[in-house]
CSV table of C-alpha atoms in Angstrom, one decimal:
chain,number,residue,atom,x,y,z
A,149,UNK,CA,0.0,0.0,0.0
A,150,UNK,CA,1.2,3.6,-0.7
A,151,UNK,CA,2.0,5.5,2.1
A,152,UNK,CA,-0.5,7.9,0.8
A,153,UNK,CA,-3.3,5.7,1.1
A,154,UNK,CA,-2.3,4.6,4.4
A,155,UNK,CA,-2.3,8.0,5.7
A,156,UNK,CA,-6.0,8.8,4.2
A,157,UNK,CA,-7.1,5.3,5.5
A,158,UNK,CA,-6.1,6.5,9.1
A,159,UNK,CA,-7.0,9.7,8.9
A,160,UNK,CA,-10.4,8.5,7.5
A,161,UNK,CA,-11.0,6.4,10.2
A,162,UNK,CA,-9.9,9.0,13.0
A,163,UNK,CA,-12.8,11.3,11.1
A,164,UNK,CA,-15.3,8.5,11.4
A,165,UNK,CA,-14.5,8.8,15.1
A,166,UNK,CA,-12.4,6.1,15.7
A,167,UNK,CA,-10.4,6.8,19.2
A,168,UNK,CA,-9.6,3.0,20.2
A,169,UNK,CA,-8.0,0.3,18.2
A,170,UNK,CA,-6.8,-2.9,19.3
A,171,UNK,CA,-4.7,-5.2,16.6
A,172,UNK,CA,-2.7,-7.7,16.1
A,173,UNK,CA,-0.3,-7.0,12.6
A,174,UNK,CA,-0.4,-8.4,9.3
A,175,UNK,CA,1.3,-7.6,6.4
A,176,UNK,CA,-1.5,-5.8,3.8
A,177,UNK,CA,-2.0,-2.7,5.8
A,178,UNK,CA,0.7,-2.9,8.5
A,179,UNK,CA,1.3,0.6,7.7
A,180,UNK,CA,-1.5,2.0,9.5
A,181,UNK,CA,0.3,1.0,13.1
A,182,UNK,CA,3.3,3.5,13.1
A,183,UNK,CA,0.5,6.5,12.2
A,184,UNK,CA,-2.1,5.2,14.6
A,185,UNK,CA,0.5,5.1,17.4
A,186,UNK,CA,1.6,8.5,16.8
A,187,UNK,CA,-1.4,10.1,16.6
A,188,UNK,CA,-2.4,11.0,20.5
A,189,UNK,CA,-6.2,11.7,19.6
A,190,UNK,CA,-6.1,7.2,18.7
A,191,UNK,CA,-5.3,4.7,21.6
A,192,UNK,CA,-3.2,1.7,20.1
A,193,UNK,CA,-3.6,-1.5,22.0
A,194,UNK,CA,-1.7,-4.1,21.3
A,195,UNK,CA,-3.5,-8.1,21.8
A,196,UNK,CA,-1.7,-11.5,21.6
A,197,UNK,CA,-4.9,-12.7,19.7
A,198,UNK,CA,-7.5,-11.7,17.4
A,199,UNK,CA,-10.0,-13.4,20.1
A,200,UNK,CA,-9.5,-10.7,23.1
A,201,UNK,CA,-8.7,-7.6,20.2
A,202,UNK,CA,-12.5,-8.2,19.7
A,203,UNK,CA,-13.3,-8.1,23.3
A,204,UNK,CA,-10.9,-5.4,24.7
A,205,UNK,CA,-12.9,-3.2,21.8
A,206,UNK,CA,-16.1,-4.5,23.0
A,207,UNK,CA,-15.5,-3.4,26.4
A,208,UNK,CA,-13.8,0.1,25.4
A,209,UNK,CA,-17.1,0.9,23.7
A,210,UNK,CA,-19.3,0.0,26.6
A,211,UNK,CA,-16.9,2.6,28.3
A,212,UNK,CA,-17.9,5.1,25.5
A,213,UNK,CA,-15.2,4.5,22.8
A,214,UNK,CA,-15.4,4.3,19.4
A,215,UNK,CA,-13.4,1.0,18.9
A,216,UNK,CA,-12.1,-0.4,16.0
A,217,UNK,CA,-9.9,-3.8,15.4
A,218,UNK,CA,-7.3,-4.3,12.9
A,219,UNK,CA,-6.5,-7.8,12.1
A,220,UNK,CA,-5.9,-10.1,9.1
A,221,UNK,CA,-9.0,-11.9,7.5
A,222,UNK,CA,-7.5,-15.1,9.5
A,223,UNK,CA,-8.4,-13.1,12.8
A,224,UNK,CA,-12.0,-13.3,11.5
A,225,UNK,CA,-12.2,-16.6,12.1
A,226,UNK,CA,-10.2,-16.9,15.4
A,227,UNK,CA,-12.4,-14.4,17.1
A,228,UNK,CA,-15.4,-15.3,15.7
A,229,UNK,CA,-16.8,-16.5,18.9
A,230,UNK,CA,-16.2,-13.5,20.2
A,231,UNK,CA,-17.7,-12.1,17.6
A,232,UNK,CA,-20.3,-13.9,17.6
A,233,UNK,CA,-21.1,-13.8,21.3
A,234,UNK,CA,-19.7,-10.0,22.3
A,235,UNK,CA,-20.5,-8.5,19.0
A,236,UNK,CA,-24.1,-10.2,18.1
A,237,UNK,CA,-25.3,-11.7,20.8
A,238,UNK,CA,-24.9,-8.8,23.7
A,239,UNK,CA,-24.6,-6.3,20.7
A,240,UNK,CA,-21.4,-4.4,20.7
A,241,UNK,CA,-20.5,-2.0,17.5
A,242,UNK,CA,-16.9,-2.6,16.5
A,243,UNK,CA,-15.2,-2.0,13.4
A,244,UNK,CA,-13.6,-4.6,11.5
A,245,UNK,CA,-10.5,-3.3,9.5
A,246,UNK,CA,-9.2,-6.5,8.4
A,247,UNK,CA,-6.8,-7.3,5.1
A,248,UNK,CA,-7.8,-9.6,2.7
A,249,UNK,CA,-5.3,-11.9,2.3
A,250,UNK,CA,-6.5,-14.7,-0.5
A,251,UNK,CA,-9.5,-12.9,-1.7
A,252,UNK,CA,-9.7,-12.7,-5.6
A,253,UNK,CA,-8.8,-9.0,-5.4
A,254,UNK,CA,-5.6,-9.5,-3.3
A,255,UNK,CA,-2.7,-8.5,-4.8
A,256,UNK,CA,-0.7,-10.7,-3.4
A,257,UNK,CA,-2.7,-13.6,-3.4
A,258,UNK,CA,-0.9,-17.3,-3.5
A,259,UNK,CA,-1.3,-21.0,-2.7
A,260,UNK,CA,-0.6,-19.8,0.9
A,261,UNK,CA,-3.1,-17.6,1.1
A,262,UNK,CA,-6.3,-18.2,-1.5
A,263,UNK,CA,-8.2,-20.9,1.1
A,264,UNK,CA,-8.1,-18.6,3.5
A,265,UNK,CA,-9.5,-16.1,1.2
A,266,UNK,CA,-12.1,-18.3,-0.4
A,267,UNK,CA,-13.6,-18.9,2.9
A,268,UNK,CA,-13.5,-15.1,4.8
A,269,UNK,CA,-17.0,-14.4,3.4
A,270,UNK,CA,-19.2,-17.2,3.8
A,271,UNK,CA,-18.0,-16.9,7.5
A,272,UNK,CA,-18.8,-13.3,8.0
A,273,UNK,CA,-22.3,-14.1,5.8
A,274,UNK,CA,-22.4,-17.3,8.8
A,275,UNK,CA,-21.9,-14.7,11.7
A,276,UNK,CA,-24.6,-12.5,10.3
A,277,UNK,CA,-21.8,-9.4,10.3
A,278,UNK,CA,-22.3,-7.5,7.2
A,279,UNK,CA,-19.4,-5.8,5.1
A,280,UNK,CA,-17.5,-4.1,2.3
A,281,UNK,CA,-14.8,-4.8,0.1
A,282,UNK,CA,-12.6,-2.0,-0.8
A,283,UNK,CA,-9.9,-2.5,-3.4
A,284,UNK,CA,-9.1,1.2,-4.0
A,285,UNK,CA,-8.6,4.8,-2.6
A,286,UNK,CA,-11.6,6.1,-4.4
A,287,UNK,CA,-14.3,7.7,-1.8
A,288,UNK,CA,-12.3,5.7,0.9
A,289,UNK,CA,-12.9,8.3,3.6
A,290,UNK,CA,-17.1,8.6,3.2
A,291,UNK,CA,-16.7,4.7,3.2
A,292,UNK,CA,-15.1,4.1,5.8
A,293,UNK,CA,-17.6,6.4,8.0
A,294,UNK,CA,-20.6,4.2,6.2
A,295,UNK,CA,-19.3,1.5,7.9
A,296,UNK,CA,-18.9,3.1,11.2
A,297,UNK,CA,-22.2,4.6,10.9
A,298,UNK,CA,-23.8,1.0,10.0
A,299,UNK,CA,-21.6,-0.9,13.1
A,300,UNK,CA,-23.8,1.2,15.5
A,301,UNK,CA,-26.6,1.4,13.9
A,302,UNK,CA,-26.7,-2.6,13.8
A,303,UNK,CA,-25.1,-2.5,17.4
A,304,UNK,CA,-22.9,-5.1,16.1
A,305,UNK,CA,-19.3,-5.9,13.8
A,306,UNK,CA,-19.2,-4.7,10.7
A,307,UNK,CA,-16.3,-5.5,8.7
A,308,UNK,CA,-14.0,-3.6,6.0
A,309,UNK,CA,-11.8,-6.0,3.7
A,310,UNK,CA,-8.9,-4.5,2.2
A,311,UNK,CA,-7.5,-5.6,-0.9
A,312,UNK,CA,-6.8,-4.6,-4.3
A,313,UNK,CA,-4.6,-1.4,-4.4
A,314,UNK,CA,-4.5,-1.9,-0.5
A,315,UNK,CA,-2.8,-5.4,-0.7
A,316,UNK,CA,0.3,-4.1,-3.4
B,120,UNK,CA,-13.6,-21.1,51.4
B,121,UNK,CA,-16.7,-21.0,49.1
B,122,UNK,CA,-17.3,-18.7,46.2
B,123,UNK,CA,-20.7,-17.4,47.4
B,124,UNK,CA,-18.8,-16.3,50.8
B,125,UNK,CA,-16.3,-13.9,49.1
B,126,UNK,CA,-18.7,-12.6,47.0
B,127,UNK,CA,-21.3,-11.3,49.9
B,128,UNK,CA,-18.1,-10.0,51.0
B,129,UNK,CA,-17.3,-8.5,48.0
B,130,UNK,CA,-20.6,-7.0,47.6
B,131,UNK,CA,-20.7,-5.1,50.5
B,132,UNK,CA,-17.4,-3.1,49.1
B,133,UNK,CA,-19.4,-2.1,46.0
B,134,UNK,CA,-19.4,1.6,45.6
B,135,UNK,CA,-19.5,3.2,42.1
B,136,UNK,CA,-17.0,0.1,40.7
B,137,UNK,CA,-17.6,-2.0,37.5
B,138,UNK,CA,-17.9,-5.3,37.6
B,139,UNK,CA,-18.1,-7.5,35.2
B,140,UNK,CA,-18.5,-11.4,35.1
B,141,UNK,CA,-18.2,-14.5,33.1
B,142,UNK,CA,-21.0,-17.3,32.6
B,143,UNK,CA,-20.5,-19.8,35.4
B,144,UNK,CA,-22.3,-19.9,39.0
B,145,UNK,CA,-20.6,-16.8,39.8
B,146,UNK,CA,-23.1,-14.8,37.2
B,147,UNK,CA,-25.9,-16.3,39.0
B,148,UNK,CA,-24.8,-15.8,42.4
B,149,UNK,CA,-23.5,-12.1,41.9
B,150,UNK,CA,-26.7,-11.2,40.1
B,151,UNK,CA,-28.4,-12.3,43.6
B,152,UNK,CA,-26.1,-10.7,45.7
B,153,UNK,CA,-25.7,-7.2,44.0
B,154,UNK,CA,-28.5,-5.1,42.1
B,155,UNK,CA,-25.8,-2.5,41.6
B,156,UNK,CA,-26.4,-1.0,37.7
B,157,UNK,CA,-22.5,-1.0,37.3
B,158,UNK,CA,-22.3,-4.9,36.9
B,159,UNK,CA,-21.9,-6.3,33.3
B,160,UNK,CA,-23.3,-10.1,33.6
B,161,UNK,CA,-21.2,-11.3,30.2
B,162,UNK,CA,-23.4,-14.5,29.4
B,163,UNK,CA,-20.1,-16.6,27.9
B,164,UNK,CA,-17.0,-18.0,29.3
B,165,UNK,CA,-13.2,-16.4,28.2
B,166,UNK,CA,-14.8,-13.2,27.7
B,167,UNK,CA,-14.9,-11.2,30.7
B,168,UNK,CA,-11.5,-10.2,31.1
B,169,UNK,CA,-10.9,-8.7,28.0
B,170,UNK,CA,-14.0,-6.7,28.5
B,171,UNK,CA,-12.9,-6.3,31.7
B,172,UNK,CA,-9.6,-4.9,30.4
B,173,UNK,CA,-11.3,-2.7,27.4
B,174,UNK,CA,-13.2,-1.0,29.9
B,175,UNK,CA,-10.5,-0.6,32.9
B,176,UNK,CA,-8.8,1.4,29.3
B,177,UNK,CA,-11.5,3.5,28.3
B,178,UNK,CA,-12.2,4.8,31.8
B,179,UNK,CA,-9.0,5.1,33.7
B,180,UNK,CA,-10.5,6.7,36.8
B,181,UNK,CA,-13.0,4.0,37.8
B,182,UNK,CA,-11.7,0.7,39.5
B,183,UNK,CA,-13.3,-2.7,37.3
B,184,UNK,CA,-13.8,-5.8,38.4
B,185,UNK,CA,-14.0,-8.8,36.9
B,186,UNK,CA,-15.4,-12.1,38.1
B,187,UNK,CA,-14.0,-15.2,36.4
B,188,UNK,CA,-13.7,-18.8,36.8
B,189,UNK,CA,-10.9,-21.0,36.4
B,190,UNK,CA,-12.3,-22.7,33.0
B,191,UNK,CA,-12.9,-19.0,31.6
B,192,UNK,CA,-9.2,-18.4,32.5
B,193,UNK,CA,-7.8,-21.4,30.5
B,194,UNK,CA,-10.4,-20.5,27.7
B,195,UNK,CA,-8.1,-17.1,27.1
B,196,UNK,CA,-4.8,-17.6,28.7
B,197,UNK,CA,-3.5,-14.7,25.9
B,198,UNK,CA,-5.3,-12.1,28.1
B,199,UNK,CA,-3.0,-12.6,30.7
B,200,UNK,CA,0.0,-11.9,28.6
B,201,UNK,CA,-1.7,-9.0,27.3
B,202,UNK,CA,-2.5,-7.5,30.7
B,203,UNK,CA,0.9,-8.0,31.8
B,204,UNK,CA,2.3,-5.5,29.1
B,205,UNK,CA,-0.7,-3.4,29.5
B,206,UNK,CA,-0.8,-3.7,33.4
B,207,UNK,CA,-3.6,-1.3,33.7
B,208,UNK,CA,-4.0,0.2,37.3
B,209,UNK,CA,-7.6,0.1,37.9
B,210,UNK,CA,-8.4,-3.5,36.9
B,211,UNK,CA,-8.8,-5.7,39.4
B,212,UNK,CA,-9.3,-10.1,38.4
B,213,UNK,CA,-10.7,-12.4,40.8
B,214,UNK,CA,-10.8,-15.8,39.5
B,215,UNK,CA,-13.0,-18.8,41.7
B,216,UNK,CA,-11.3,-21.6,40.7
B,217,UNK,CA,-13.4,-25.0,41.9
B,218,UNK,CA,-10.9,-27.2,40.1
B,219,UNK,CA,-13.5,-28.5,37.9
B,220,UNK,CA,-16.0,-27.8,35.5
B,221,UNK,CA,-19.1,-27.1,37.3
B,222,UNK,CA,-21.3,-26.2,35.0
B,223,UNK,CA,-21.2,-29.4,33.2
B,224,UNK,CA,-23.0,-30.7,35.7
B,225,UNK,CA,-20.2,-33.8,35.8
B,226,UNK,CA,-17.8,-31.5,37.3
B,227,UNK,CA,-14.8,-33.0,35.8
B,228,UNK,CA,-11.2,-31.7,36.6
B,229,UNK,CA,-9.6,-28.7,35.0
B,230,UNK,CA,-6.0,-28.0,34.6
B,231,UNK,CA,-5.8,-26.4,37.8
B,232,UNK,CA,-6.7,-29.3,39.3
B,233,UNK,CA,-3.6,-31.3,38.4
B,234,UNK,CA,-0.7,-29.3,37.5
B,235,UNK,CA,-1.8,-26.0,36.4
B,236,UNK,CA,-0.9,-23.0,38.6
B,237,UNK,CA,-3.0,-19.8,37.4
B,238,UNK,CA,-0.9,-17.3,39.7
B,239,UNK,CA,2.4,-18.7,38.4
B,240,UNK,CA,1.2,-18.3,34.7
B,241,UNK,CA,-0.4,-14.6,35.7
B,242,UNK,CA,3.1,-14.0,37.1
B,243,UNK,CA,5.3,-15.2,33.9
B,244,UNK,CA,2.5,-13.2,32.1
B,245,UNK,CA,4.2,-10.1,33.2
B,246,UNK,CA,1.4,-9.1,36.1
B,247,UNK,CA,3.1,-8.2,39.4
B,248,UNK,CA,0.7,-8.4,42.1
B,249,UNK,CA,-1.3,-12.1,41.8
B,250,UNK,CA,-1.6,-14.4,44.8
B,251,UNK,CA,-3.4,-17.5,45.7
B,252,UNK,CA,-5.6,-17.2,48.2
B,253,UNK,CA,-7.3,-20.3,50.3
B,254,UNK,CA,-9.0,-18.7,53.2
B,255,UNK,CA,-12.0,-16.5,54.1
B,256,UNK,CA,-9.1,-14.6,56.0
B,257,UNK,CA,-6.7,-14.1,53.3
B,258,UNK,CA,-9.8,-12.8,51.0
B,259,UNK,CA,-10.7,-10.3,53.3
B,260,UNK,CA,-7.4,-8.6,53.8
B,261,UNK,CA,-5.5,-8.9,50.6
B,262,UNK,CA,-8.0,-9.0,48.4
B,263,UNK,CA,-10.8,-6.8,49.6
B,264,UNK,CA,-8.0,-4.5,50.6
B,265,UNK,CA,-6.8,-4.2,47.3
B,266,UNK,CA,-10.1,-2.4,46.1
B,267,UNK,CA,-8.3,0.6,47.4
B,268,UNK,CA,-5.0,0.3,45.9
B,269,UNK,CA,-4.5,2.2,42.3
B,270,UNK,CA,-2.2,-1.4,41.1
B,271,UNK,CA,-3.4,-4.0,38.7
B,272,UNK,CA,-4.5,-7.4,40.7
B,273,UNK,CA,-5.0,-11.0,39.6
B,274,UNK,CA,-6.2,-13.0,42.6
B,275,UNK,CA,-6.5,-16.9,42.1
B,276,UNK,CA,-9.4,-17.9,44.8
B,277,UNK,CA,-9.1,-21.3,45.0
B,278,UNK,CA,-12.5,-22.6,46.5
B,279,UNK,CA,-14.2,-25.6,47.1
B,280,UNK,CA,-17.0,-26.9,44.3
B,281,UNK,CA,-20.6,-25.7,45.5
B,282,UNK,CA,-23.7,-26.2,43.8
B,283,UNK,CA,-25.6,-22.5,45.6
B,284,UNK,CA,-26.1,-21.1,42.4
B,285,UNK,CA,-28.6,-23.9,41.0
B,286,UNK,CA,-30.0,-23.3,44.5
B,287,UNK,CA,-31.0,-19.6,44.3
B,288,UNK,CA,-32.9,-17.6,41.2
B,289,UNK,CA,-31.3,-17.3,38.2
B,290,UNK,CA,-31.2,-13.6,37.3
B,291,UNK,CA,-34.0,-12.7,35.0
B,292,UNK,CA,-32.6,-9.7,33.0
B,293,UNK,CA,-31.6,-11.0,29.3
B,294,UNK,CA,-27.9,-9.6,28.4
B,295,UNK,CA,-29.2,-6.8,26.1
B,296,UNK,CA,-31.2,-5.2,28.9
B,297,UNK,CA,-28.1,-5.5,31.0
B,298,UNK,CA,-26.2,-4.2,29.1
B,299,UNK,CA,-28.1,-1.0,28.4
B,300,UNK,CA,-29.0,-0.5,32.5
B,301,UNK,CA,-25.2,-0.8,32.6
B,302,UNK,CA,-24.4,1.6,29.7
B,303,UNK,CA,-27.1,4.5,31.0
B,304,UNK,CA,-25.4,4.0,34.4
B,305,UNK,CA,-22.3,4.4,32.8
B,306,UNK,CA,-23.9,7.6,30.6
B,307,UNK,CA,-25.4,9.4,34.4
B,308,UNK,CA,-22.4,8.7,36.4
B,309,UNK,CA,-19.8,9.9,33.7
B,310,UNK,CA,-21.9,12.6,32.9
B,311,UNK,CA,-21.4,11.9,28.9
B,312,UNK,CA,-23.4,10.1,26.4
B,313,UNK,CA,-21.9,6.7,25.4
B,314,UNK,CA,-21.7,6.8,21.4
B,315,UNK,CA,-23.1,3.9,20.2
B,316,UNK,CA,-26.5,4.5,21.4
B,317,UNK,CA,-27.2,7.3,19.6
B,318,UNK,CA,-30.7,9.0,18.6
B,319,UNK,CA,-33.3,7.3,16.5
């Protein structure tokens, strides 16, 4: 990813009103941590798994945050109990900022990667979380607040897959 | 030492703290014991602490609480290398461990039963202030008296299997009602509105 892009996908997400975001890296949009971290109006928290970065961001928006959680699309289905039970079932917004490792639009798609992609989908259609694909910069910042704006309307996950110019 | 014992203890400590607990008997018997607004009854297991821990974040000037159980524990063993990085001051983790898994009603052995040790894990985890405690007296002074410390807090409360919770009424509040008495409480006693609720 450009460093532009990263910058706008940051910034975008700091306009949607993201103040909290928990991760655990990858390698599509690992970028975004450096400008996260040094921006004081975002709190970085780092997780040892995808499982509690879901649940430490559930919590933090009980406590009035607007949380967000950047993982790879592999986290999706580590954490989808969580997901499932903090995110649907008691009904916690959170963003999903996730790369999307194996999808068709991945850049960087390979043998190592493509199952994992064929499958991200189905399970976020499975969990009920709805989503978006975005593959370029184009209207990346009104996105990325659509999906902000849907997460608490649906009091629930909503998820943002990253790949195409986001995955170079 | 039985669970239900430290937590009528605990409940007479509760001020303007959060608490927040995972599904086992402890739900049921802290839903019976306290009516306070600030408690977050999480309805599955391996969850509380990190909610716990998201919450101790987002509002650094109120103490949390979390009630776990020793099968929740194993279920997310990550969170305690998280909080031992994080250590955040005003988080506070009491875990009843029975040994066993109670609510399967067969009540067969967890790790801790055999050679597990909880407080040595939190330890290596990076948390500095975790102890084992095995008496009614030990509970009272360490860790009641740590509700007035500013330090982070793993206690391992290792207490004997009982069956009170199936004994007394489960509480009759489903989680999403819970969870919005919990967040207007939240909304009155911080004086802001939490953003999720919104205006329809």
């Amino acid at each position: 990813m450009e460093d532009q892009l990263a910058r706008r996908l940051v910034q975008g997400l700091k306009d949607a009103g993201i103040n909290f975001v928990t991760y655990l890296p990858e390698t599509r949009l690992s970028q975004i941590i450096p400008l996260i971290q040094d921006d004081p109006a975002m709190e970085l928290i780092p997780t040892a798994s995808e499982q509690e970065a879901v649940t430490i961001a559930a919590g933090a928006t009980l406590g009035g945050k607007q949380a967000a959680v950047y993982m790879e699309n592999t986290g999706i289905y580590v954490s989808s109990y969580s997901l499932l039970t903090v995110g649907k079932q008691l009904g916690v917004p959170i963003l999903l900022v996730a790369g999307y490792l194996g999808g068709v639009p991945d850049q960087r798609n390979s043998f190592l990667y493509a199952t994992i992609g064929s499958h991200t989908i189905p399970t976020l259609n499975g969990l009920g979380i709805e989503y978006m694909v975005l593959e370029e910069g184009e209207r990346l910042e009104e996105r990325i607040k659509d999906a902000v704006r849907a997460a608490n309307a649906l009091r629930g996950p909503f998820a943002l897959l990253f790949a195409g110019e986001f995955s170079v | 030492m039985i669970r239900h014992e430290c937590l009528e203890l605990l409940a007479g400590k509760i001020t303007d703290q959060l608490v927040v607990t995972s599904q086992s008997g402890q739900r049921i018997e802290w839903s019976y014991l306290s009516r306070h607004e600030g408690n977050l009854l999480v309805g599955m297991m391996g969850c509380a602490v990190g909610i716990g821990t998201g919450l101790a974040l987002a509002l650094p000037h109120r103490k949390v609480i979390v009630l776990d159980s020793d099968g929740s524990v194993l279920l997310s063993l990550f969170n305690l290398a998280t909080l031992g990085n994080l250590r955040p001051k005003n988080l506070i983790v009491f875990v009843f461990d029975n040994g066993v898994y109670s609510g399967s009603r067969i009540s067969y052995p967890t790790a801790t039963a055999g050679n597990t040790d909880l407080e040595a894990i939190a330890r290596g985890a990076g948390i500095e202030k975790t102890l084992t405690i095995r008496d009614i007296e030990t509970f009272k002074r360490k860790a009641l008296g740590a509700l007035k410390q500013n330090e982070l807090a793993f206690f391992v409360c290792k207490v004997k299997e009982s069956l009170m919770h199936r004994e007394i009424p489960r509480p009759n509040t489903d989680l999403a009602e819970n969870k919005y008495t919990f967040v207007r409480y939240l909304e009155r006693s911080e004086g802001k509105p939490i953003r999720f609720i919104g205006r329809g």
